[in-house]
XYZ file of C-alpha atoms in Angstrom:
722
model
C 15.371 -27.232 -55.510
C 11.656 -26.304 -55.582
C 9.277 -23.992 -57.428
C 7.132 -21.178 -56.007
C 4.059 -19.917 -57.849
C 2.665 -16.534 -56.807
C -0.951 -16.371 -57.977
C -2.767 -13.066 -57.556
C -5.563 -10.636 -58.400
C -8.038 -12.732 -60.481
C -11.312 -13.883 -58.835
C -11.558 -17.502 -59.943
C -12.173 -20.861 -58.292
C -9.735 -23.611 -59.321
C -10.602 -27.249 -58.611
C -7.923 -29.890 -59.082
C -8.705 -33.595 -59.088
C -7.052 -35.611 -56.289
C -4.309 -37.048 -58.530
C -3.042 -33.549 -59.317
C -3.369 -32.411 -55.735
C -1.084 -35.211 -54.585
C 1.790 -33.531 -56.431
C 1.733 -30.673 -53.871
C 3.009 -30.843 -50.283
C 0.460 -31.184 -47.519
C 1.092 -27.752 -45.954
C -1.637 -25.342 -44.815
C -0.669 -22.758 -47.444
C -0.316 -25.282 -50.322
C -3.388 -27.570 -50.221
C -4.827 -27.327 -53.743
C -7.776 -29.742 -53.762
C -10.026 -26.652 -53.824
C -8.670 -23.070 -53.746
C -10.796 -19.905 -53.924
C -8.793 -16.939 -55.317
C -10.420 -13.641 -54.309
C -9.539 -10.108 -55.358
C -6.150 -8.970 -54.093
C -5.442 -12.460 -52.662
C -2.076 -14.150 -53.142
C -1.545 -17.911 -52.910
C 1.983 -19.246 -52.856
C 1.979 -22.743 -54.364
C 5.072 -24.712 -53.462
C 5.900 -27.767 -55.585
C 8.201 -30.392 -54.197
C 10.249 -30.365 -57.384
C 10.226 -29.120 -60.943
C 9.704 -32.724 -62.020
C 6.383 -32.843 -60.121
C 5.197 -29.732 -61.980
C 6.179 -31.196 -65.362
C 4.419 -34.493 -64.599
C 1.197 -32.685 -63.609
C 1.369 -30.534 -66.751
C 1.709 -33.732 -68.835
C -1.383 -35.239 -67.223
C -3.602 -32.141 -67.153
C -2.353 -29.572 -69.642
C -5.789 -28.040 -70.019
C -6.157 -27.306 -66.344
C -2.713 -25.738 -66.110
C -3.258 -23.602 -69.210
C -6.589 -22.472 -67.743
C -4.791 -21.339 -64.629
C -2.172 -19.406 -66.580
C -4.820 -17.784 -68.804
C -6.966 -16.539 -65.906
C -4.322 -15.679 -63.315
C -1.238 -13.544 -63.104
C 1.470 -16.043 -62.212
C 5.051 -15.444 -61.210
C 7.419 -18.324 -60.573
C 10.856 -18.561 -59.086
C 12.982 -21.231 -57.488
C 13.880 -21.478 -53.836
C 16.212 -23.528 -51.724
C 14.069 -26.014 -49.813
C 15.762 -25.736 -46.409
C 14.619 -24.782 -42.962
C 15.628 -21.111 -43.326
C 13.127 -20.583 -46.135
C 10.129 -21.928 -44.255
C 7.556 -19.236 -43.361
C 7.294 -18.063 -39.757
C 3.875 -17.895 -38.131
C 3.445 -15.078 -35.590
C 0.582 -14.169 -33.285
C -0.026 -10.809 -31.599
C -2.881 -8.902 -29.993
C -4.310 -5.597 -31.152
C -2.144 -2.805 -29.752
C 0.787 -5.144 -29.122
C 4.037 -5.460 -31.088
C 5.867 -8.259 -32.881
C 9.402 -8.691 -34.189
C 9.939 -10.228 -37.627
C 13.419 -11.719 -37.752
C 15.157 -11.481 -41.151
C 18.854 -12.160 -41.744
C 21.213 -10.324 -44.108
C 22.967 -13.075 -46.089
C 25.894 -11.288 -47.701
C 27.921 -13.152 -50.345
C 31.021 -14.649 -48.702
C 29.776 -12.871 -45.509
C 31.314 -9.614 -46.788
C 28.952 -6.596 -46.435
C 28.111 -4.956 -49.765
C 25.506 -2.318 -50.738
C 21.948 -3.619 -50.548
C 18.307 -2.551 -50.673
C 15.851 -3.889 -48.077
C 12.143 -4.153 -48.957
C 9.376 -5.376 -46.676
C 6.330 -6.335 -48.735
C 2.738 -6.749 -47.603
C 0.292 -8.467 -49.956
C 2.570 -7.709 -52.944
C 3.197 -4.049 -52.087
C 6.289 -2.560 -50.468
C 5.314 -0.995 -47.147
C 8.785 -0.383 -45.699
C 12.206 -0.044 -47.293
C 15.815 0.835 -46.522
C 18.154 2.157 -49.217
C 21.558 3.639 -48.429
C 20.472 4.791 -44.958
C 17.132 6.207 -46.100
C 14.026 4.721 -44.477
C 10.648 4.862 -46.215
C 7.262 3.653 -44.954
C 3.799 3.845 -46.486
C 0.400 4.236 -44.843
C -0.856 2.712 -42.633
C 2.595 1.680 -41.422
C 4.161 5.128 -41.018
C 5.494 5.364 -37.479
C 4.723 1.706 -36.741
C 7.563 -0.165 -38.501
C 11.135 0.299 -37.266
C 14.421 -1.435 -37.972
C 15.852 -3.048 -34.855
C 18.712 -1.139 -33.293
C 22.270 -2.456 -33.248
C 22.104 -3.708 -29.647
C 19.606 -6.355 -30.788
C 21.876 -7.648 -33.580
C 23.021 -10.615 -31.484
C 19.519 -12.078 -31.234
C 18.019 -10.899 -34.540
C 19.155 -10.478 -38.133
C 20.225 -7.177 -39.647
C 17.003 -6.836 -41.705
C 14.634 -7.472 -38.775
C 11.797 -5.066 -38.035
C 9.579 -4.247 -35.071
C 5.909 -3.783 -35.976
C 4.166 -1.823 -33.193
C 0.588 -0.776 -32.401
C -0.740 -3.784 -34.299
C -4.165 -3.494 -35.921
C -6.567 -6.172 -37.093
C -5.865 -5.149 -40.698
C -2.200 -6.150 -40.234
C -3.113 -9.853 -40.331
C -1.685 -11.681 -43.343
C 1.567 -12.321 -45.229
C 4.747 -10.228 -44.953
C 7.884 -10.765 -47.038
C 11.440 -9.659 -46.280
C 13.337 -9.094 -49.565
C 17.020 -8.128 -49.843
C 18.393 -6.885 -53.211
C 22.063 -6.367 -54.085
C 22.010 -3.749 -56.907
C 25.724 -4.059 -57.757
C 25.694 -7.827 -58.114
C 24.435 -10.256 -60.776
C 22.136 -11.867 -59.950
C 20.967 -9.087 -57.662
C 19.304 -11.356 -55.091
C 20.310 -14.294 -52.918
C 18.408 -16.834 -50.885
C 17.913 -14.504 -47.964
C 14.271 -13.418 -48.109
C 11.839 -14.616 -45.447
C 8.055 -15.017 -45.323
C 5.928 -14.319 -42.239
C 2.246 -14.855 -41.562
C 0.805 -12.667 -38.812
C -2.362 -13.640 -36.937
C -3.948 -10.770 -34.995
C -6.092 -11.439 -31.941
C -8.384 -8.591 -30.981
C -11.600 -8.602 -29.048
C -12.492 -4.939 -28.432
C -10.109 -2.590 -30.275
C -9.953 -2.355 -34.048
C -7.364 0.460 -34.309
C -5.027 1.057 -31.329
C -3.023 4.252 -30.728
C 0.516 4.567 -32.073
C 3.495 6.578 -30.878
C 3.270 10.234 -31.847
C 5.811 13.041 -32.150
C 4.467 16.576 -32.344
C 5.697 20.113 -31.842
C 4.709 22.212 -28.875
C 1.573 24.318 -29.509
C 0.492 21.932 -32.300
C -2.086 19.119 -32.243
C -1.504 15.559 -31.019
C -3.934 12.808 -32.000
C -4.167 9.227 -30.731
C -6.502 6.818 -32.535
C -8.478 4.344 -30.446
C -11.288 2.824 -32.510
C -13.515 0.219 -30.881
C -15.538 -2.484 -32.615
C -18.680 -1.946 -30.564
C -20.216 1.487 -30.181
C -21.421 0.572 -26.676
C -17.825 0.141 -25.497
C -16.682 2.835 -23.043
C -13.194 4.282 -23.615
C -11.095 5.791 -20.802
C -7.734 7.488 -21.352
C -4.791 7.547 -18.941
C -1.494 9.458 -18.885
C 1.346 7.719 -17.076
C -1.242 5.587 -15.272
C -3.388 8.557 -14.111
C -6.904 9.099 -15.576
C -7.083 12.219 -17.730
C -10.077 13.490 -15.745
C -7.669 13.860 -12.792
C -5.273 16.035 -14.835
C -7.088 19.371 -15.280
C -4.266 20.964 -17.304
C -4.556 18.369 -20.083
C -8.310 17.921 -19.658
C -9.071 21.515 -20.637
C -6.985 21.137 -23.830
C -8.200 17.717 -24.983
C -11.330 15.853 -26.040
C -12.347 12.289 -26.870
C -14.279 11.550 -30.068
C -17.332 9.289 -30.264
C -15.165 6.431 -31.563
C -12.757 6.780 -28.605
C -9.809 8.671 -30.169
C -7.987 11.350 -28.125
C -6.998 14.784 -29.424
C -4.818 17.273 -27.519
C -4.603 20.829 -28.832
C -2.403 22.691 -28.285
C 0.241 20.265 -27.038
C 2.491 21.430 -24.196
C 5.940 20.208 -23.245
C 4.508 18.745 -20.035
C 2.221 16.462 -22.102
C 5.165 14.203 -22.938
C 4.552 10.694 -21.568
C 2.787 7.361 -22.006
C -0.905 7.366 -22.891
C -3.182 4.360 -22.465
C -6.549 3.714 -24.109
C -8.728 1.339 -22.063
C -11.898 -0.104 -23.613
C -14.566 -1.640 -21.344
C -17.737 -3.359 -22.563
C -21.046 -3.292 -20.644
C -20.228 -6.886 -19.606
C -16.987 -5.753 -17.945
C -14.566 -7.124 -20.571
C -11.437 -4.969 -20.874
C -8.680 -4.354 -23.409
C -6.058 -1.623 -23.413
C -3.301 -0.319 -25.672
C -0.504 2.149 -24.965
C 1.388 4.725 -27.007
C 3.997 7.378 -26.266
C 3.679 11.089 -26.975
C 6.914 12.926 -27.688
C 6.454 16.715 -27.583
C 9.376 18.568 -29.157
C 10.248 22.228 -28.745
C 13.135 24.618 -29.068
C 15.589 24.787 -26.196
C 14.308 27.300 -23.649
C 15.337 28.788 -20.304
C 12.682 28.072 -17.685
C 14.165 29.887 -14.667
C 16.861 32.479 -14.005
C 17.441 34.233 -10.639
C 17.913 37.979 -10.696
C 21.058 37.764 -8.605
C 23.244 35.105 -7.075
C 26.034 35.321 -4.514
C 29.224 33.307 -4.986
C 31.569 32.707 -2.012
C 34.963 34.332 -2.388
C 37.897 31.909 -2.364
C 35.676 28.830 -2.706
C 34.330 26.754 -5.571
C 30.907 27.587 -6.957
C 28.496 26.698 -9.785
C 26.421 28.992 -11.957
C 23.514 26.996 -13.407
C 21.491 27.570 -16.558
C 18.015 26.170 -15.927
C 16.678 25.025 -19.299
C 14.639 22.342 -21.015
C 15.219 20.953 -24.488
C 13.620 18.267 -26.656
C 15.464 17.196 -28.822
C 18.374 17.240 -26.379
C 20.732 20.142 -25.906
C 23.372 20.547 -28.611
C 25.047 23.784 -27.485
C 24.906 26.352 -24.697
C 26.279 29.876 -25.026
C 27.181 32.101 -22.083
C 27.553 35.881 -22.145
C 29.006 38.205 -19.500
C 28.296 41.917 -19.529
C 27.047 41.621 -23.109
C 30.096 39.794 -24.496
C 30.706 36.130 -25.264
C 32.020 34.337 -22.196
C 34.120 31.346 -23.231
C 35.317 29.294 -20.226
C 38.096 27.826 -22.322
C 39.735 31.278 -22.342
C 39.185 32.054 -18.639
C 41.473 30.470 -16.082
C 39.745 28.542 -13.306
C 36.326 28.379 -15.065
C 35.038 25.201 -16.730
C 31.987 23.884 -18.564
C 30.070 21.070 -16.892
C 28.239 18.426 -18.912
C 24.880 20.125 -18.373
C 26.251 23.476 -19.559
C 26.694 25.024 -16.092
C 29.739 27.133 -15.277
C 32.081 25.772 -12.617
C 34.353 28.226 -10.797
C 37.203 26.382 -9.089
C 38.050 29.423 -6.927
C 35.849 32.507 -6.975
C 37.423 35.973 -7.006
C 36.281 39.556 -7.674
C 36.845 39.201 -11.440
C 33.860 36.897 -11.665
C 31.424 39.650 -10.668
C 29.116 40.728 -13.507
C 25.876 40.159 -15.410
C 25.594 36.744 -17.027
C 23.069 35.225 -19.445
C 22.830 31.794 -21.076
C 21.290 30.671 -24.365
C 20.556 26.948 -24.907
C 20.295 25.363 -28.375
C 19.024 22.071 -29.777
C 18.332 20.763 -33.290
C 15.205 22.944 -33.488
C 16.952 26.127 -32.376
C 16.442 28.266 -29.277
C 13.725 30.324 -27.607
C 16.316 32.969 -26.763
C 18.679 33.952 -23.952
C 17.872 33.939 -20.252
C 17.211 37.144 -18.329
C 20.342 38.765 -16.923
C 21.757 37.076 -13.793
C 23.683 39.458 -11.537
C 26.587 37.545 -9.985
C 27.895 39.090 -6.751
C 31.120 37.800 -5.247
C 30.787 37.868 -1.477
C 33.160 36.721 1.190
C 31.761 33.996 3.500
C 31.129 34.811 7.170
C 33.882 34.539 9.762
C 33.408 33.751 13.468
C 34.690 36.446 15.808
C 33.452 34.685 18.976
C 32.896 30.950 19.435
C 31.592 28.922 22.408
C 33.844 26.753 24.545
C 34.163 23.120 23.422
C 32.546 21.845 26.671
C 30.201 23.189 29.348
C 29.534 21.402 32.664
C 26.426 22.504 34.578
C 24.209 21.241 37.390
C 20.452 20.809 37.351
C 18.580 24.111 37.692
C 21.528 26.338 36.748
C 21.674 28.877 33.899
C 24.099 28.722 30.959
C 25.046 31.304 28.314
C 26.982 30.102 25.220
C 28.410 32.959 23.096
C 28.574 32.968 19.291
C 29.173 35.899 16.933
C 30.295 36.292 13.309
C 30.910 38.950 10.667
C 30.996 38.948 6.888
C 34.415 38.935 5.336
C 33.876 42.540 4.277
C 31.882 45.620 5.263
C 31.509 44.269 8.808
C 28.003 43.059 7.911
C 26.595 40.619 10.471
C 25.281 37.308 9.059
C 22.316 35.355 10.401
C 23.102 33.385 13.585
C 21.133 30.180 14.307
C 21.446 27.714 17.237
C 20.192 24.117 17.212
C 20.861 20.739 18.823
C 22.914 18.362 16.714
C 20.680 15.341 17.411
C 17.736 17.125 15.795
C 15.718 17.675 18.974
C 14.315 21.124 19.667
C 15.752 23.678 22.043
C 14.018 23.731 25.479
C 10.754 25.547 24.874
C 10.250 28.487 27.231
C 13.724 28.143 28.786
C 16.054 29.491 26.080
C 16.715 32.808 24.350
C 19.116 34.062 21.640
C 20.451 37.618 21.826
C 23.283 39.017 19.701
C 24.068 35.436 18.679
C 24.429 34.165 22.276
C 22.303 31.198 23.435
C 21.021 31.295 27.038
C 19.347 28.297 28.749
C 17.761 28.727 32.216
C 16.752 26.087 34.760
C 18.843 23.382 33.065
C 17.211 19.941 32.947
C 18.464 16.441 32.187
C 17.207 16.545 28.566
C 19.311 19.652 27.867
C 22.511 17.623 27.722
C 24.051 16.997 24.306
C 25.832 18.635 21.367
C 24.871 22.160 20.218
C 25.755 23.914 16.947
C 25.960 27.598 16.106
C 25.746 28.437 12.385
C 26.391 31.742 10.645
C 24.880 32.264 7.170
C 25.059 34.941 4.501
C 24.244 34.884 0.788
C 27.573 33.272 -0.023
C 28.006 30.430 2.469
C 27.192 28.879 5.867
C 29.759 28.109 8.567
C 29.207 26.345 11.920
C 30.876 25.544 15.231
C 30.022 23.000 17.952
C 29.943 22.733 21.754
C 28.794 20.120 24.285
C 26.698 20.502 27.441
C 27.052 17.926 30.249
C 24.535 18.025 33.130
C 25.843 16.933 36.549
C 23.934 15.277 39.425
C 21.413 13.599 37.132
C 19.744 10.841 39.141
C 19.863 7.491 37.345
C 16.672 6.160 35.862
C 16.031 2.555 34.888
C 14.280 1.354 31.717
C 10.518 1.296 32.201
C 7.242 0.206 30.629
C 8.586 -3.308 29.976
C 6.099 -5.442 27.979
C 6.271 -8.962 26.562
C 4.628 -11.082 23.858
C 5.228 -14.831 24.030
C 5.133 -17.732 21.581
C 5.850 -21.449 22.017
C 9.622 -21.088 22.431
C 10.355 -17.348 22.532
C 9.391 -14.063 24.193
C 9.562 -10.645 22.476
C 10.350 -7.758 24.881
C 9.852 -4.005 24.463
C 10.712 -1.147 26.828
C 11.229 2.605 27.112
C 14.634 4.208 27.705
C 15.126 5.590 31.204
C 17.689 8.194 30.076
C 18.110 9.535 26.573
C 21.881 9.596 26.370
C 24.155 8.560 23.489
C 25.900 5.175 23.340
C 23.641 3.448 25.848
C 23.536 -0.343 25.877
C 20.999 -2.836 27.260
C 21.298 -6.330 28.708
C 18.395 -8.721 29.227
C 18.383 -10.791 32.430
C 16.024 -13.761 32.490
C 15.412 -17.086 34.231
C 12.717 -19.690 34.775
C 10.855 -18.637 37.929
C 11.611 -21.902 39.724
C 15.413 -21.580 39.312
C 17.734 -19.094 41.099
C 20.276 -18.714 38.278
C 19.943 -15.735 35.913
C 21.061 -15.689 32.277
C 22.033 -12.524 30.360
C 21.876 -11.505 26.703
C 23.323 -8.305 25.254
C 20.951 -6.369 22.978
C 22.552 -5.599 19.620
C 22.249 -2.028 18.406
C 22.923 1.102 20.448
C 19.402 2.457 19.959
C 17.469 -0.826 20.124
C 14.526 -0.792 22.544
C 13.253 -4.313 21.817
C 14.585 -7.818 21.379
C 13.498 -11.467 21.220
C 14.661 -14.172 23.647
C 14.618 -17.547 21.864
C 15.235 -21.227 22.705
C 12.822 -21.229 25.667
C 10.723 -24.160 26.847
C 7.068 -24.165 25.916
C 4.483 -23.941 28.672
C 6.991 -22.544 31.198
C 6.975 -19.316 33.229
C 9.970 -16.975 32.900
C 11.037 -13.782 34.659
C 12.631 -10.895 32.730
C 14.279 -7.532 33.527
C 16.330 -4.999 31.538
C 19.627 -3.409 32.649
C 20.833 -0.148 31.034
C 24.534 0.631 30.723
C 26.397 3.718 29.469
C 30.017 4.866 29.335
C 29.994 5.513 33.092
C 29.132 1.923 34.015
C 26.042 -0.052 34.947
C 22.733 1.649 35.564
C 19.546 0.369 37.157
C 17.340 -2.649 36.455
C 13.830 -2.268 35.201
C 10.961 -3.813 37.093
C 10.678 -7.555 36.540
C 7.955 -9.100 34.434
C 6.784 -12.706 34.412
C 5.592 -14.360 31.204
C 4.383 -17.850 30.315
C 5.440 -19.298 27.010
C 2.581 -20.792 25.045
C 1.781 -24.494 25.041
C 1.434 -27.107 27.775
C 4.285 -28.823 29.581
C 3.436 -31.308 32.333
C 6.954 -31.148 33.807
C 6.736 -27.464 34.610
C 3.002 -27.111 35.194
C 3.291 -29.036 38.479
C 6.410 -27.188 39.670
C 6.058 -24.686 42.462
C 5.876 -21.002 41.635
C 5.713 -17.805 43.583
C 2.787 -16.862 41.337
C 0.589 -20.017 41.029
C -2.036 -20.432 38.324
C -5.207 -18.525 39.065
C -7.346 -20.574 36.655
C -7.235 -23.928 34.899
C -7.502 -24.598 31.174
C -10.744 -25.504 29.331
C -11.278 -29.256 28.959
C -12.584 -31.693 26.326
C -12.541 -29.316 23.327
C -14.500 -30.747 20.380
C -15.627 -29.441 16.991
C -18.945 -30.635 15.524
C -20.256 -30.092 12.004
C -23.712 -28.467 11.792
C -25.884 -27.091 9.022
C -24.749 -23.542 9.843
C -21.016 -24.270 10.203
C -18.754 -25.871 12.804
C -19.657 -25.701 16.489
C -16.758 -25.586 18.965
C -17.755 -26.916 22.408
C -15.769 -27.456 25.623
C -16.056 -27.954 29.356
C -15.128 -25.224 31.870
C -11.833 -25.321 33.828
C -11.534 -27.667 36.769
C -10.589 -24.808 39.101
C -10.521 -21.011 39.198
C -13.929 -20.567 37.564
C -14.573 -17.597 39.847
C -11.526 -15.878 38.242
C -12.752 -16.439 34.676
C -13.249 -13.249 32.687
C -13.832 -14.588 29.165
C -13.073 -17.503 26.835
C -10.963 -16.883 23.720
C -11.461 -19.274 20.781
C -8.633 -19.469 18.215
C -8.390 -21.521 15.051
C -5.303 -22.124 12.911
C -5.058 -23.242 9.263
C -2.656 -25.725 7.643
C 0.346 -27.657 8.931
C 2.126 -24.424 9.921
C -0.899 -23.477 12.023
C -1.370 -19.986 10.599
C -3.755 -18.052 12.870
C -6.784 -17.236 10.740
C -9.482 -16.431 13.335
C -10.144 -15.524 16.975
C -13.281 -14.766 18.975
C -14.290 -14.059 22.579
C -17.311 -15.527 24.350
C -18.571 -16.217 27.865
C -20.385 -19.374 26.766
C -18.886 -22.852 26.482
C -19.531 -23.043 22.734
C -18.917 -20.952 19.641
C -20.083 -21.335 16.002
C -17.453 -20.857 13.260
C -18.930 -20.503 9.771
C -16.121 -19.286 7.485
C -13.911 -22.367 7.085
C -12.746 -23.323 3.597
C -13.457 -26.772 2.193
C -10.592 -29.244 1.936
C -8.359 -27.487 4.526
C -7.015 -28.690 7.896
C -7.759 -26.613 11.011
C -6.621 -26.690 14.660
C -8.812 -25.239 17.420
C -7.859 -24.188 20.955
C -9.746 -22.410 23.730
C -8.095 -20.078 26.238
C -9.504 -19.215 29.659
C -8.700 -15.545 30.445
C -8.582 -14.535 34.101
C -9.182 -11.059 35.476
C -5.444 -10.754 36.172
C -4.819 -11.405 32.427
C -3.480 -14.890 33.090
C -4.182 -17.270 30.169
C -4.697 -21.021 30.347
C -4.816 -22.780 26.975
C -6.595 -26.052 26.205
C -5.263 -28.885 24.096
C -5.701 -28.336 20.366
C -8.388 -30.161 18.413
C -7.736 -30.858 14.717
C -10.348 -31.333 11.976
C -10.385 -31.580 8.176
C -13.219 -29.753 6.430
C -14.671 -32.071 3.764
C -14.839 -30.935 0.135
C -18.630 -30.957 -0.107
C -18.729 -29.611 -3.660
C -16.369 -32.353 -4.856
C -18.394 -35.038 -3.055
C -21.572 -33.669 -4.611
C -20.021 -33.710 -8.092
C -18.823 -37.307 -7.629
C -22.272 -38.360 -6.398
C -23.985 -36.790 -9.381
C -21.480 -38.454 -11.704
C -22.096 -41.881 -10.149
C -25.862 -41.351 -10.415
C -25.525 -40.469 -14.112
C -23.375 -43.568 -14.716
C -25.966 -45.766 -12.976
C -28.767 -44.291 -15.085
C -26.776 -44.833 -18.279
C -26.021 -48.454 -17.329
C -29.678 -49.037 -16.489
C -30.750 -47.530 -19.799
C -28.275 -49.708 -21.691
C -29.553 -52.762 -19.844
C -33.163 -52.000 -20.763
C -32.168 -51.381 -24.374
C -30.216 -54.643 -24.524
C -33.141 -56.554 -23.031
C -35.541 -55.004 -25.549
C -33.285 -55.802 -28.520
C -32.748 -59.341 -27.326
C -36.469 -59.867 -26.888
C -37.194 -58.466 -30.348
C -34.523 -60.696 -31.883
C -35.966 -63.866 -30.328
C -39.487 -62.919 -31.363
C -38.343 -62.531 -34.984
C -36.424 -65.808 -34.789
C -39.443 -67.655 -33.394
C -41.689 -66.189 -36.101
C -39.227 -67.286 -38.806
C -39.091 -70.876 -37.434
C -42.884 -71.116 -37.347
C -43.122 -70.083 -41.013
C -40.562 -72.650 -42.031
């Protein structure tokens, strides 16, 4: 059991001698050797026990009486356990913090209670029988945590948002049970909040305003030279002309919007930037409320007879929609009393099967907690039968190159013999043959048929009620086969990546890759996964070896033709295969004796020219790789046998290689040369440190020699006097 003294309001300085101070615990808030009590300041003095207080009063009654005569003192007892220790919180200006306070009901049975949150002795937030009350400047900034947070935090916990510098200090959570004696238990909690802020003194807080009224966000900076920029949902306000013409920023940095519109709802951010480039920002949310209103209503709408349909009411509401009323022909239309018509969650009308009885003039009126802006304009609902095909094309057409084809298609509305709109298109999304097709009375005619005309075609008929479609297929005979073409390759140490163009654009075509080392007669094959894939990678190859590749296309009719072959060398050097015979021998050798030398301007890469094929040399390519994974970080071309690299980072490992490029694009790579770039700045720092240590040691040596000499001189002088 301990004692708490709350000392407040009197400006007096109290000095206790050390013996008295030892009776108090050595905590930051209870060190009493010297305490300055200023106006409106509260010090909570915790004594270890009532016995300690009585002993101090016995020793220094005058001092204690002086305290009680000058100060307003309140005392109560507390349970000295871990739950009653104050919590120390830290937050930045504009940030939020959660103060965790438990509800300790007697016997854990909930009973009526009153929750008070006190700040410097005054109640700033309270809860009483479901009624929340907050005082300035905490209105709109203190909120009880919602029920979903009850697992992590106590039932009396609060969230303090948009923190200001003035929020720093002590907060107390106090729970009172009015129907119980005593009316309080040991369930209050103390918090001390430290606020860190460098630029903003008052950040913006969340605002709720009505449409057409004013919205104001505070953003007060400490320094008048600080520049304030405002953003909405991450976009600068000067890029939003609609808001810009209705808003202004005060000299202190606060934003005012007048009049507020429903589109202004969103997150606003105040960013403060000093002339030195230091930044701080704070965010707040603007909630613009308005009566439920209809924002769009078509003059007429056609519903398909015999099918399901939806009649929408296009509205906006904040607060959310609470009710939506439909009228038909001036009378209340209640779907619950009409068979086959239902309300959807958004208030729309759902007709399970449209018939002529649904024709009429409809209007909708949305409501929310604020009311309504009124009904929508009248919507004329017309029940129309969907189109019906009277002529359809054959399922399949077979034509030869150069022939002409006409595919018929015609439709009528379900009533009045009205003709709907007829449209033809290819199912794969490609366009109809430009300049070779025509549509007349719904019939599609294609002249001079080409290979690309093959495929699936669709004819669609559309009226205001619905769209229907039918399909047909065109197959072109006597199409000469065409192999894949434009085969290209990109090699690495152990793999080659191939790309090609499709010879024929037909569905369900497959590709197989045939490859082999050039010195062996046996071919290997790999099937390309994916029906539309036009590239693949061949892996598990030998480095420094020449391979031959070709692509075979295959469709549902069988094998097609091979592409032209391409020969590719994998990267690297392999002595076993470099001496093997080849139908395409090397046209140039590789650069020799690659070295990297450090110079004042960087690192100079030097090498000797190839031993043969110098007349075929087009250019040298210098490459350098970083780290153990040899990430390519630089490349350069030159016709000289040296190149200066000046952008290497200290302390990193690099590998250099030089490639000789022939006019026929053949590449011959040199051996790689590895270097480690020294950390010159670190070496310089160590050298300076060693020099300083040497100077200090030398200075100490001189000082020691001088002191020793002085000591012996005094000793000799003393002996001579004796």
